[in-house]
Short mmCIF file of C-alpha atoms and ligand atoms in Angstrom, two decimals:
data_model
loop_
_atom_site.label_atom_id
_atom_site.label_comp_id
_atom_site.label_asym_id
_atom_site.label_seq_id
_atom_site.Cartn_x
_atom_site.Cartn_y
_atom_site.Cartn_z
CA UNK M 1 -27.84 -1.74 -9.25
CA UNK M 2 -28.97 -3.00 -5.94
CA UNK M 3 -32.60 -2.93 -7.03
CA UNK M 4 -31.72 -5.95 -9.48
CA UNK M 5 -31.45 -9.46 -9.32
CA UNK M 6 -27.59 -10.93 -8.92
CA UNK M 7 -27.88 -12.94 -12.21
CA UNK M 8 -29.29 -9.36 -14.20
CA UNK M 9 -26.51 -8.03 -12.36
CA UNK M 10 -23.89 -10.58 -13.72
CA UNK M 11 -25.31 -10.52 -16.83
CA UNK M 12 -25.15 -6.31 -17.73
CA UNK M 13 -22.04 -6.58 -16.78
CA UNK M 14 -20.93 -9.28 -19.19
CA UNK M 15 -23.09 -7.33 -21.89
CA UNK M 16 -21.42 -4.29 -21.15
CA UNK M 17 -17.67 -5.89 -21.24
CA UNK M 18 -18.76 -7.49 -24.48
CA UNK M 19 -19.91 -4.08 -25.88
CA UNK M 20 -15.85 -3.18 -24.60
CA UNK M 21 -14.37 -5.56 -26.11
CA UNK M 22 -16.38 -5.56 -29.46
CA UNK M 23 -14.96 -1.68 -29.87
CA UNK M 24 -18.49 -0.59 -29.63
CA UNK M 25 -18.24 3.17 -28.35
CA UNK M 26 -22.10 4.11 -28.79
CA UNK M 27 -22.95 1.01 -26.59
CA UNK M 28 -20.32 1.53 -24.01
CA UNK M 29 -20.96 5.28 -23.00
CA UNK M 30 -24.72 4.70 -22.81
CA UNK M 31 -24.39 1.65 -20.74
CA UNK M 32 -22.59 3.72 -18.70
CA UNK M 33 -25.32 6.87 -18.77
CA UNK M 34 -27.21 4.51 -17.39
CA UNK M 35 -25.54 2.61 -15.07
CA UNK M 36 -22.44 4.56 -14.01
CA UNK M 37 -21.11 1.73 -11.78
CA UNK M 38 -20.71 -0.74 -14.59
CA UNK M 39 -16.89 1.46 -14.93
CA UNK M 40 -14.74 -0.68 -12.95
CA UNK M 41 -16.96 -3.74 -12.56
CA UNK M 42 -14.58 -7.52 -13.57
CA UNK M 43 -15.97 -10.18 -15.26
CA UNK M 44 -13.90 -13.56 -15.67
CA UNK M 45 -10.33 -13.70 -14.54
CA UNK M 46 -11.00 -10.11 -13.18
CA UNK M 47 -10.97 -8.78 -16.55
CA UNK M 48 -12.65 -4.90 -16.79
CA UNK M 49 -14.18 -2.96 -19.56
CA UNK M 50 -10.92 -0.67 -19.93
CA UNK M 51 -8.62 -4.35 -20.06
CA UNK M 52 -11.03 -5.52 -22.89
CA UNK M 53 -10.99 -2.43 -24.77
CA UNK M 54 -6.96 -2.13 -24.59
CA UNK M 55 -6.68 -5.98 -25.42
CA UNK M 56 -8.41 -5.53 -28.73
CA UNK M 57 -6.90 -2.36 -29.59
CA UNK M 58 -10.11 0.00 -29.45
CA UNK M 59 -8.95 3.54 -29.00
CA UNK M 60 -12.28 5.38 -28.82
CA UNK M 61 -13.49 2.99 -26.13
CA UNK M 62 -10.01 2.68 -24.16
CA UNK M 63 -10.26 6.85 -23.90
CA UNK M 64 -14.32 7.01 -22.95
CA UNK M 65 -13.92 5.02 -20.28
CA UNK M 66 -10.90 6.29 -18.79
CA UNK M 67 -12.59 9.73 -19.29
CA UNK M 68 -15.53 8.22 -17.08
CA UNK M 69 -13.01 7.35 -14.27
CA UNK M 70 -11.98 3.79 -15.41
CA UNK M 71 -9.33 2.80 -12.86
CA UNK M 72 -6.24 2.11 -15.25
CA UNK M 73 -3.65 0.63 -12.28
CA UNK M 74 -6.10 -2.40 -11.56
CA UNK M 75 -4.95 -5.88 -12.33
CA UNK M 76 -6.90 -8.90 -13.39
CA UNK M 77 -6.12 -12.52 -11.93
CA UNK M 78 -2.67 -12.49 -13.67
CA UNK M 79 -1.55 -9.41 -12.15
CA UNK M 80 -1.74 -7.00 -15.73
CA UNK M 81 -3.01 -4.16 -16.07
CA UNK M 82 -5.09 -2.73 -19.39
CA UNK M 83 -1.66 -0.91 -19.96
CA UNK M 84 0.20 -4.34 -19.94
CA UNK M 85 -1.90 -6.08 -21.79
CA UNK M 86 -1.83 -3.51 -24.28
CA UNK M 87 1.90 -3.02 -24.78
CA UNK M 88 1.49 -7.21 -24.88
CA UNK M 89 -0.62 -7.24 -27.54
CA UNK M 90 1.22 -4.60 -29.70
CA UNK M 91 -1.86 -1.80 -29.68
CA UNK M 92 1.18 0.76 -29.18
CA UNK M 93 -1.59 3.91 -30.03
CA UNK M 94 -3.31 2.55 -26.65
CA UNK M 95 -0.51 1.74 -24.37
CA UNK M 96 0.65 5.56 -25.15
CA UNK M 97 -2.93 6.64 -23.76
CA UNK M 98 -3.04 3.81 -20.96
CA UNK M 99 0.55 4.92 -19.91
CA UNK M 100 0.39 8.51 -19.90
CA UNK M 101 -0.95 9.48 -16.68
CA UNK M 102 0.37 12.36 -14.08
CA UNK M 103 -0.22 10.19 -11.40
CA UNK M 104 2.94 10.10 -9.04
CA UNK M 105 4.47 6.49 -8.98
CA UNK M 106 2.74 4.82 -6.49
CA UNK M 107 2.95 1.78 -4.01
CA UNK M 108 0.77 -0.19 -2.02
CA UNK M 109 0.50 1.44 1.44
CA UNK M 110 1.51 5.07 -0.38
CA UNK M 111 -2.13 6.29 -1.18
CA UNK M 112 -2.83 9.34 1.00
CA UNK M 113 -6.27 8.95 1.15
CA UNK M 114 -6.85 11.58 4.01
CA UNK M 115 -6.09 15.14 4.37
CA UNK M 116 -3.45 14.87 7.54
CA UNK M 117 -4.32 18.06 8.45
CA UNK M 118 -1.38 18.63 10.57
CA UNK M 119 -2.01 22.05 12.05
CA UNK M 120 -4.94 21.17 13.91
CA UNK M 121 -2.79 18.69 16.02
CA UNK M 122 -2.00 21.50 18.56
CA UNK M 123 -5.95 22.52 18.78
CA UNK M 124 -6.95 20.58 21.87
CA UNK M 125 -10.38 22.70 21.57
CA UNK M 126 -10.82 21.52 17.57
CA UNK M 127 -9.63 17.91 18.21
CA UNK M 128 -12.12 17.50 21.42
CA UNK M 129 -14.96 18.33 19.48
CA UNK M 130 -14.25 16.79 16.62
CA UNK M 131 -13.73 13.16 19.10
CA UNK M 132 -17.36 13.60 19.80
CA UNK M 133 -18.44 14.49 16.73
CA UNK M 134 -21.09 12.09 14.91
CA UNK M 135 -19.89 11.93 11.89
CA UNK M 136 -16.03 11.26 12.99
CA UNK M 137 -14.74 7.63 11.87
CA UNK M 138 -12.53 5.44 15.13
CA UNK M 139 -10.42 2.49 13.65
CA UNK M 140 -9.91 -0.02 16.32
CA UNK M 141 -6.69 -1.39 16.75
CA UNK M 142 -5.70 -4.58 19.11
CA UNK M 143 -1.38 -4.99 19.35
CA UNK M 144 -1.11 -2.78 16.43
CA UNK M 145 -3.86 -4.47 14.29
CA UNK M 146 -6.57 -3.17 12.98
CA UNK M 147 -10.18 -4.92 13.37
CA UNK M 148 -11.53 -5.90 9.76
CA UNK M 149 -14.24 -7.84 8.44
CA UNK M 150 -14.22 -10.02 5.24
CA UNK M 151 -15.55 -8.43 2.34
CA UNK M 152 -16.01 -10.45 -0.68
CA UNK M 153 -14.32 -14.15 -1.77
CA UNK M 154 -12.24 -13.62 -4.63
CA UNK M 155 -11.66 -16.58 -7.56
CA UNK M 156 -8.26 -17.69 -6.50
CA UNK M 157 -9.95 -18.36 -2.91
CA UNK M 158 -8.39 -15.17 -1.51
CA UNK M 159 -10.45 -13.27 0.55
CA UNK M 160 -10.57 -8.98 0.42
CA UNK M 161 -10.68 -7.68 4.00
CA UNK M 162 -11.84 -4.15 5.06
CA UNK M 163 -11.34 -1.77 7.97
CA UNK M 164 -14.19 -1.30 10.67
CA UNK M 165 -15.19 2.08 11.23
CA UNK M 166 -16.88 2.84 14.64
CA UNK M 167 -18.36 5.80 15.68
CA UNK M 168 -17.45 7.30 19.21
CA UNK M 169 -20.46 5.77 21.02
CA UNK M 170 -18.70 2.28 20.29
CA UNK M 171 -15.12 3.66 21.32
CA UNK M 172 -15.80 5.27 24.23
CA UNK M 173 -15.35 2.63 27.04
CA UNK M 174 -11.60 2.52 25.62
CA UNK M 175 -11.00 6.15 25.38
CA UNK M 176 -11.77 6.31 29.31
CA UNK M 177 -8.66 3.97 29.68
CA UNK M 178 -5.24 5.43 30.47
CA UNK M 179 -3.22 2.86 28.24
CA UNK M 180 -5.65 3.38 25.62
CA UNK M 181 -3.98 5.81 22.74
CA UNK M 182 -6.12 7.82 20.56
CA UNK M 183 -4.71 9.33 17.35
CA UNK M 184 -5.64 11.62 15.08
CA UNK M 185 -5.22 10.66 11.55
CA UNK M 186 -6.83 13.32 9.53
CA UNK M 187 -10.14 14.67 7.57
CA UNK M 188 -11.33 13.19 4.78
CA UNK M 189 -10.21 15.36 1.68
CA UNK M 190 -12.87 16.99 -0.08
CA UNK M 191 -14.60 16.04 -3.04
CA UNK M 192 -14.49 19.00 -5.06
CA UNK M 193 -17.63 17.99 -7.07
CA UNK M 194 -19.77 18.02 -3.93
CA UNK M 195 -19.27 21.24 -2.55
CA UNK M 196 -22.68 22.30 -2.25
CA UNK M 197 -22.77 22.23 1.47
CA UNK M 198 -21.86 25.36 1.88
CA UNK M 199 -18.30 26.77 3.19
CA UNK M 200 -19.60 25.35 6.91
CA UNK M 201 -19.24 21.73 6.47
CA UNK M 202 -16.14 20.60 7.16
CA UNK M 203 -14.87 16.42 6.11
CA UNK M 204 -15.43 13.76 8.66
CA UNK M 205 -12.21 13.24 10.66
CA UNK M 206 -10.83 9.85 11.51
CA UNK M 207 -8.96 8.49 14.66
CA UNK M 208 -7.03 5.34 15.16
CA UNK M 209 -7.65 4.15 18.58
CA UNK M 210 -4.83 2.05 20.06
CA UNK M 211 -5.24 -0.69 22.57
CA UNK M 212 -3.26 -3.82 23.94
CA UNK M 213 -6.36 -5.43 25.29
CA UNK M 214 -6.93 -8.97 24.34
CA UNK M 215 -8.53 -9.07 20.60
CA UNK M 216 -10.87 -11.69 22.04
CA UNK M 217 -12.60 -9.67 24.47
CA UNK M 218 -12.97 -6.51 21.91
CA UNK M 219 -14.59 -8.42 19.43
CA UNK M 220 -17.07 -9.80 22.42
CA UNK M 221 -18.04 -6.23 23.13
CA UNK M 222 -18.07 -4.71 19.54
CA UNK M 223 -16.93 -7.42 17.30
CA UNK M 224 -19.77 -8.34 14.27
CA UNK M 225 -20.02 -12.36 13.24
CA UNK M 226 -17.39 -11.32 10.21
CA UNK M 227 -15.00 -9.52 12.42
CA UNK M 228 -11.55 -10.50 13.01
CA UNK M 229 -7.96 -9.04 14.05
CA UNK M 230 -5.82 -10.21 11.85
CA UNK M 231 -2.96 -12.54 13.06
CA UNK M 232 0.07 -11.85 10.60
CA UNK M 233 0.81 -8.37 9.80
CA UNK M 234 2.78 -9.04 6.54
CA UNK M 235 0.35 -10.95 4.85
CA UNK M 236 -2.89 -9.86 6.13
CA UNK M 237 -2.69 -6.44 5.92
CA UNK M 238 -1.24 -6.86 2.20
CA UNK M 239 -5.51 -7.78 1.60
CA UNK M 240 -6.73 -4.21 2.27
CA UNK M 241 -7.87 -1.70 -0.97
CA UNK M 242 -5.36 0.70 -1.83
CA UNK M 243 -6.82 3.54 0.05
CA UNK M 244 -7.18 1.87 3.62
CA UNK M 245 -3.95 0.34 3.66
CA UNK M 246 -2.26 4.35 3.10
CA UNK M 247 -4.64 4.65 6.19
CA UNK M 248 -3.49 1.65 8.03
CA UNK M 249 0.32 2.36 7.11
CA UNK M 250 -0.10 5.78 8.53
CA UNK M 251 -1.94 5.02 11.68
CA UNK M 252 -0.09 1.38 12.66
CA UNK M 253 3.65 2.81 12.44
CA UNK M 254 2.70 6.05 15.05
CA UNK M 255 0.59 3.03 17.69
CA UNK M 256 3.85 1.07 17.05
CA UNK M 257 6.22 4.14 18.14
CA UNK M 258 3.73 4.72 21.49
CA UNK M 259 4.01 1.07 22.22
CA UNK M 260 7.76 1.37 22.36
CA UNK M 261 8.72 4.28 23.43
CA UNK M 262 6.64 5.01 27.01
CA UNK M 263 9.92 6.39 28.15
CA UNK M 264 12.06 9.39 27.90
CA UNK M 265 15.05 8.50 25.76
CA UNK M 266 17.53 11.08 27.46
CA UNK M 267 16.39 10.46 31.32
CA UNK M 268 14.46 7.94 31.71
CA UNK M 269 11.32 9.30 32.74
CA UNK M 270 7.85 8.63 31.93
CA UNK M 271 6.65 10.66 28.54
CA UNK M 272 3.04 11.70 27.80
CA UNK M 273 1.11 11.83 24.85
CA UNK M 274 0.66 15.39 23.25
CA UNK M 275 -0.13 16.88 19.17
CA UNK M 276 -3.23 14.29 18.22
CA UNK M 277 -0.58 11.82 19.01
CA UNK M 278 2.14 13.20 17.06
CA UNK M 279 4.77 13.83 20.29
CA UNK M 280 5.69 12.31 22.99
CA UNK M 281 7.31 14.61 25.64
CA UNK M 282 9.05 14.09 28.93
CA UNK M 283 7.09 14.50 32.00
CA UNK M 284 10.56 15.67 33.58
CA UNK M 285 10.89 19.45 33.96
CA UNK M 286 14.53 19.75 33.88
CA UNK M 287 15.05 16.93 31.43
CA UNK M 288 17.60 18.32 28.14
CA UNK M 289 15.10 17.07 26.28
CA UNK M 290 12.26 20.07 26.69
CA UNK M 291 14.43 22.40 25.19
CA UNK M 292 14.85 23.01 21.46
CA UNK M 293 13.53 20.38 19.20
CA UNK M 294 14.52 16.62 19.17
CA UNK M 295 13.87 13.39 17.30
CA UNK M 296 13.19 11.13 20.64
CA UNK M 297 9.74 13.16 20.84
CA UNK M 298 8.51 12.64 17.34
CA UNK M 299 7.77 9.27 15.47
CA UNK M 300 10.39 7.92 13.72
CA UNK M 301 10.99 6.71 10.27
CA UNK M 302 13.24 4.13 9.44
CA UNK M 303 14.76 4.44 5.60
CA UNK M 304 15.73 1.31 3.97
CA UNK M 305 17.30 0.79 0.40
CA UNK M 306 15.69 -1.62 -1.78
CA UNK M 307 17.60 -2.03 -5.25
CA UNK M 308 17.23 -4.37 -7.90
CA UNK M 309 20.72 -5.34 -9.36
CA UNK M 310 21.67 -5.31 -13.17
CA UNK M 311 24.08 -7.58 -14.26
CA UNK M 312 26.56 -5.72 -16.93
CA UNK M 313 25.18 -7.40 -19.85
CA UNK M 314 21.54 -5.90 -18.75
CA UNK M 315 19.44 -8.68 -19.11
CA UNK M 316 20.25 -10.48 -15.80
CA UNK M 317 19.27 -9.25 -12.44
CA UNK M 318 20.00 -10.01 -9.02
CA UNK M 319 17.86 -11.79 -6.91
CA UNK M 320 18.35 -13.16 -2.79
CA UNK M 321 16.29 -15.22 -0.38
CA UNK M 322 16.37 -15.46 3.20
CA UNK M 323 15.90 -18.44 5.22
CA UNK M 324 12.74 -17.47 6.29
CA UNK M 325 11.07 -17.30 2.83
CA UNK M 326 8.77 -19.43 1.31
CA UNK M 327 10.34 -21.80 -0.76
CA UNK M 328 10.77 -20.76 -4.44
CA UNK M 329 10.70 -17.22 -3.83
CA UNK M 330 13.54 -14.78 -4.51
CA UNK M 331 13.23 -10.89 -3.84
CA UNK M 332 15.54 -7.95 -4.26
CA UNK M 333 18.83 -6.90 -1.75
CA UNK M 334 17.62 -4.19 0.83
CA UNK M 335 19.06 -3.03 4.14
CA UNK M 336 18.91 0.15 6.20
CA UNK M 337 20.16 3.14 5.76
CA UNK M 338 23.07 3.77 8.61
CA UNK M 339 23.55 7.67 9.76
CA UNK M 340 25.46 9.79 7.59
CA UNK M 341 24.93 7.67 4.55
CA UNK M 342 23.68 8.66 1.33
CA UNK M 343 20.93 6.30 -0.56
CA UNK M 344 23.63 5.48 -2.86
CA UNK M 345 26.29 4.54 -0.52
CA UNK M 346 23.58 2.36 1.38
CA UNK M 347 23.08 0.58 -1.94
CA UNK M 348 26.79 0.32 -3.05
CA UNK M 349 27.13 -0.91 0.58
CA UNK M 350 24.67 -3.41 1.03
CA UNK M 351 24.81 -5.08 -2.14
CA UNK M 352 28.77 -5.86 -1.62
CA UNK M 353 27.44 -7.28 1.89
CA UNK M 354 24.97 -9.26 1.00
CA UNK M 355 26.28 -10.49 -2.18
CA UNK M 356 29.81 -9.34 -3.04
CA UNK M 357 28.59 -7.61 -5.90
CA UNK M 358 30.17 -4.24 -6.43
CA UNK M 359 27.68 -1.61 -7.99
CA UNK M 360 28.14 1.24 -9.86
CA UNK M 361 25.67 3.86 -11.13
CA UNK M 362 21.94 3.96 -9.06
CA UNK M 363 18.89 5.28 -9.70
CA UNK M 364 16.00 6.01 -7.46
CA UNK M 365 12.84 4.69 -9.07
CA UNK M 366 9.80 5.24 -6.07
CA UNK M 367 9.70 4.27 -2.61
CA UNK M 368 7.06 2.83 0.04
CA UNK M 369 5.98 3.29 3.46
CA UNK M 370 5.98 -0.29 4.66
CA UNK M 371 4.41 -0.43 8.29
CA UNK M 372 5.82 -3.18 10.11
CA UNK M 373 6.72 -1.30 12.13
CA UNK M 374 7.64 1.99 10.71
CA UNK M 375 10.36 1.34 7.26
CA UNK M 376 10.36 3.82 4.08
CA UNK M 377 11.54 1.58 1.47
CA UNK M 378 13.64 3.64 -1.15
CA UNK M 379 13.14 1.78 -4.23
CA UNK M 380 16.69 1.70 -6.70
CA UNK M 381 17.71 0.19 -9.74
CA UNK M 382 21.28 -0.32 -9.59
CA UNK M 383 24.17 -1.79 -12.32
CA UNK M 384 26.68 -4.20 -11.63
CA UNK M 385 30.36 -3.53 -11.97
CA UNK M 386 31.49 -7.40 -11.19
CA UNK M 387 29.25 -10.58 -11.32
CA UNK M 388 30.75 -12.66 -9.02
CA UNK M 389 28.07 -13.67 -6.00
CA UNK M 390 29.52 -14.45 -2.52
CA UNK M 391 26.77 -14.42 -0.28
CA UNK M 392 26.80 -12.95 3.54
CA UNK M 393 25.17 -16.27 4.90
CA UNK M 394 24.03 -14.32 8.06
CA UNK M 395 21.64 -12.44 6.04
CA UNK M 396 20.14 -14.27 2.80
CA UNK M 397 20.41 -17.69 2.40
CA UNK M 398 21.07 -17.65 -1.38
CA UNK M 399 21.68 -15.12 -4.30
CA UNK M 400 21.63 -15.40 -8.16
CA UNK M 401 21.49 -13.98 -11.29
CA UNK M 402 18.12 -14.63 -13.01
CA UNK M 403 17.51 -13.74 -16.98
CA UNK M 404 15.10 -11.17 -18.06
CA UNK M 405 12.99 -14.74 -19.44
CA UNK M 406 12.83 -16.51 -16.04
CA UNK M 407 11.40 -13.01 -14.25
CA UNK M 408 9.25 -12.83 -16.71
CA UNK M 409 7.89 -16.13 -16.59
CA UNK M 410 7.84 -15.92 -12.43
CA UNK M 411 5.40 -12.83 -13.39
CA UNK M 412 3.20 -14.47 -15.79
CA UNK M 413 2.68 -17.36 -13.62
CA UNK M 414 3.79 -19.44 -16.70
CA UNK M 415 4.42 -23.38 -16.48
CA UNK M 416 8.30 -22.82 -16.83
CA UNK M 417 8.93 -20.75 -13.53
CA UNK M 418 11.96 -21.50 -11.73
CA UNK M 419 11.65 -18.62 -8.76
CA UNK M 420 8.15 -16.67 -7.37
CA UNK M 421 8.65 -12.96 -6.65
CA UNK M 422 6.98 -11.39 -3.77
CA UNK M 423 3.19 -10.09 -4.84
CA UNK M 424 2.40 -6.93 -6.49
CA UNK M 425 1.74 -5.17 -3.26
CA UNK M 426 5.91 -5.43 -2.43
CA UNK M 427 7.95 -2.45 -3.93
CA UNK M 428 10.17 -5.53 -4.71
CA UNK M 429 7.80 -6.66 -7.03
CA UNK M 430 7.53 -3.08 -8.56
CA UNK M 431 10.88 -2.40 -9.34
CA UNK M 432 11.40 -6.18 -11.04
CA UNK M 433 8.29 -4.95 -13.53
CA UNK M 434 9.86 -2.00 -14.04
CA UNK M 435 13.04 -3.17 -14.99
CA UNK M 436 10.92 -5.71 -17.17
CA UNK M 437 9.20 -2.59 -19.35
CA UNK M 438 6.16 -3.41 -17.30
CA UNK M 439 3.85 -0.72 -16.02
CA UNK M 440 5.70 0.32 -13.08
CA UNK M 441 2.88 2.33 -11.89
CA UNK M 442 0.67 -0.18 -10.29
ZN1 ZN F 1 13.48 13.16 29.85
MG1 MG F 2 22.18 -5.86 5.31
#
C-alpha cells in the first residue's frame, strides 16, 4: 500500500473493518486478494478485522481471516483480544474457533523467533564466515541494552520501539576491541513457503555484540537522529514486538553472565570466551574446573516461582506490593527457587513467607524468560489452605485478598478500580487472566 496516499490508506482500512464487522465474507476475502496487508491492520482503539468479526458474532468471517493469518493473540487499547471479546459478548460458536489454537502458551519475551542453531557454536570456521557475511544481522548493545529507534506513536501516547540491525561494516571498529563480546544468537528459521533458493542458501545469522562503552559516543559514530539506548530495562524493553524481545531476552541474559563472571569461579583466574559465546573457560591449565563438565562455564538460569493464590472459597486471590511499586499496583507472590527444591515446595514456601498463607495443591500454568538479568519465571496457580495474611515486611510492603470483581475491573480499566496489575507483557498479569477465564494465551 505504499504507493497510496495516507488518508486512502486510512480509509481501505476502515472500509475493510466495516466489511468485518458487517459479517460480509465476499467483501472481506477479496479485500484481502487484493490487498493482503489489510489482515492485521487496527482501526480505532486498535480494533482489527478478526476483533470486529468476533464482536458481532460472524463465524464465516472470524474463520477466513484467521485462515489468511489474522493474528488472534493481539490486543486492542483495552488489552482484549478477538477471543475475549467474543466469550464477552456471548458468540460461544466463535470463542470455540478463536480459542482453539495449538499454539504453546506463550509469554512476552518467550517467542523463539530464531533458529539457535546450537551445533554450529563449536565451528570457529562456520561462525568466522558467517561474522563477515553480508547478509548477517549485529544488534548493538551498550551496558546490556540494546540500541533501538522509535517506531510509530501509539494512541495512548506510548511509543513502539524497535531493534537496530547493523551489518558488520558498522560493527567492526568494536569487534577489534578486546572487552568487546560478540555472540552468536542464531539463523533466522526458514520460511518454508520460500524455499525456492535452492538447498544452497542458508538464513541470515544474527549476533549480539556486547560493549560497556559509553552509549553517548556509540550513537555519535553509528547512532541515526531516532536512535536511543534505552535507560530502564524493565519498562523499556517491555515496548519491543513479540519477536525481538524473545531475541533481546536471549541475547541480554548471556552479555549479562560475561559482564559478571570475567573470572574463574573455582581459582580465580581469568576465563576466556569460547562456543559463539556460550562458555566461558578457565585460562588456568591445572584449574579442577577443565575437567568434566561444570555449571561455572555455562550461562546460568535463575528459576523463580510466580503463583497466583486462591483463597478457599475460589473467588478471591492473593495479591502483594513491594515498596518499590507504583502506587495502586498489586502483583502476584514470587521468589526463587533454592537448591534441592521442587517448584511446589518453592511455592508452598514462599507464599507462607511472604504472606503466612499456607497453600495446598499447585499447578504449573506457563512460565517466562524474564531478562533482567537472567530469571525463568515458573508461572503457578496455587489454593489456599488458611486465609489469614501476615506479611514478611522485609519483602512486600502489603498483601490482600482481592475478589474475582475488583481484578476484573483493574483489567478492564473500569471507573471502579481499587488496585492496577502489572501490564500484559508480565506473566503476573497472565496468570491473573487466566484465573479470570480470560484468554491466557496472549
Ligand atoms: Zn579456574
Ligand atoms: Mg521471598
Amino acid at each position: 500500500m505504499t504507493d497510496l496516499q495516507p488518508s486512502a490508506e486510512a480509509e481501505m482500512v476502515e472500509r475493510f473493518l466495516d466489511a468485518a464487522a458487517r459479517g460480509d465474507l465476499s467483501r472481506v476475502s477479496a479485500m484481502l486478494s487484493h490487498v493482503p496487508s489489510l489482515i492485521n491492520q487496527t482501526g480505532t482503539g486498535g480494533w482489527t478485522a478478526l476483533m470486529f468479526g468476533a464482536r458481532n458474532g460472524h463465524y464465516d468471517v472470524v474463520k477466513e481471516l484467521l485462515t489468511r493469518g489474522s493474528d488472534r493473540f493481539s490486543v486492542n487499547a483495552s488489552s482484549q483480544t478477538a477471543y475475549d471479546i467474543s466469550k464477552f459478548w456471548g458468540h460461544g460458536h466463535v470463542s470455540k474457533l478463536l480459542g482453539q489454537t495449538d499454539a504453546p502458551k506463550e509469554n512476552y519475551f518467550g517467542r523463539e523467533t530464531l533458529d539457535r542453531l546450537s551445533m554450529k557454536r563449536t565451528d570457529k570456521e562456520w561462525l568466522d564466515a558467517k561474522e563477515t557475511a553480508t547478509e548477517t544481522v549485529y544488534l548493538l548493545f551498550s551496558k546490556l541494552n540494546p540500541m533501538v529507534s522509535s517506531s510509530r506513536e501509539q494512541e495512548a501516547g506510548q511509543t513502539d520501539i524497535k531493534l537496530c540491525r547493523f551489518g558488520y561494516d558498522a560493527v567492526k571498529f568494536l569487534l577489534q576491541k578486546p572487552s568487546t563480546v560478540l555472540i552468536f544468537l542464531g539463523v533466522e528459521k526458514k520460511d518454508p513457503s520460500s524455499q525456492t533458493e535452492g538447498a544452497l542458501w542458508e538464513p541470515p545469522a544474527w549476533f549480539a555484540v556486547g560493549t560497556d562503552e559509553d552509549a553517548d559516543d556509540l550513537l555519535e559514530g553509528c547512532g541515526g537522529e531516532k536512535r536511543f539506548f534505552p535507560r530502564s530495562a524493565h519498562r523499556d524493553l517491555l515496548r519491543l514486538s513479540e519477536e525481538e524481545a524473545g531475541v533481546v531476552a536471549q541475547a541480554r541474559s548471556v552479555l549479562a553472565w560475561h559482564s559478571r563472571y570475567s573470572f574463574c569461579s573455582t581459582c580465580g583466574s581469568r576465563t576466556g570466551l569460547e562456543e559463539g559465546g556460550y562458555k566461558r573457560s578457565c585460562v588456568s591449565a591445572e584449574c579442577p574446573s577443565r575437567q568434566g563438565v561444570h555449571n561455572t562455564c555455562y550461562p546460568r538460569v535463575d528459576p523463580v516461582v510466580i503463583m497466583l493464590v486462591i483463597h478457599p472459597d475460589g473467588e478471591q486471590c492473593l495479591l502483594g506490593r513491594k515498596k518499590m511499586f507504583p502506587s495502586g499496583m498489586f502483583s502476584c507472590l514470587a521468589g526463587f527457587v533454592e537448591p534441592g527444591e521442587t517448584m511446589e515446595e518453592a511455592v508452598r514456601r514462599e507464599t507462607q513467607e511472604e504472606s503466612g498463607v499456607k497453600v495446598d495443591l499447585v499447578q504449573y500454568v506457563s512460565c517466562q524468560p524474564w531478562p533482567m538479568p537472567s530469571s525463568l519465571m515458573i508461572g503457578c496457580i496455587a489454593v489456599a489452605v488458611t486465609t489469614d495474611i501476615k506479611v514478611d515486611k522485609n519483602e512486600i510492603e502489603e498483601a490482600r485478598w482481592f475478589s474475582r470483581q475488583q481484578v476484573m475491573d483493574s483489567l478492564l480499566r473500569g471507573s471502579h478500580q481499587v488496585l492496577t496489575v502489572p501490564p500484559r507483557q508480565t506473566i503476573a498479569h497472565q496468570l491473573i487472566k487466566h484465573w479470570i477465564g480470560m484468554n491466557a494465551n496472549l
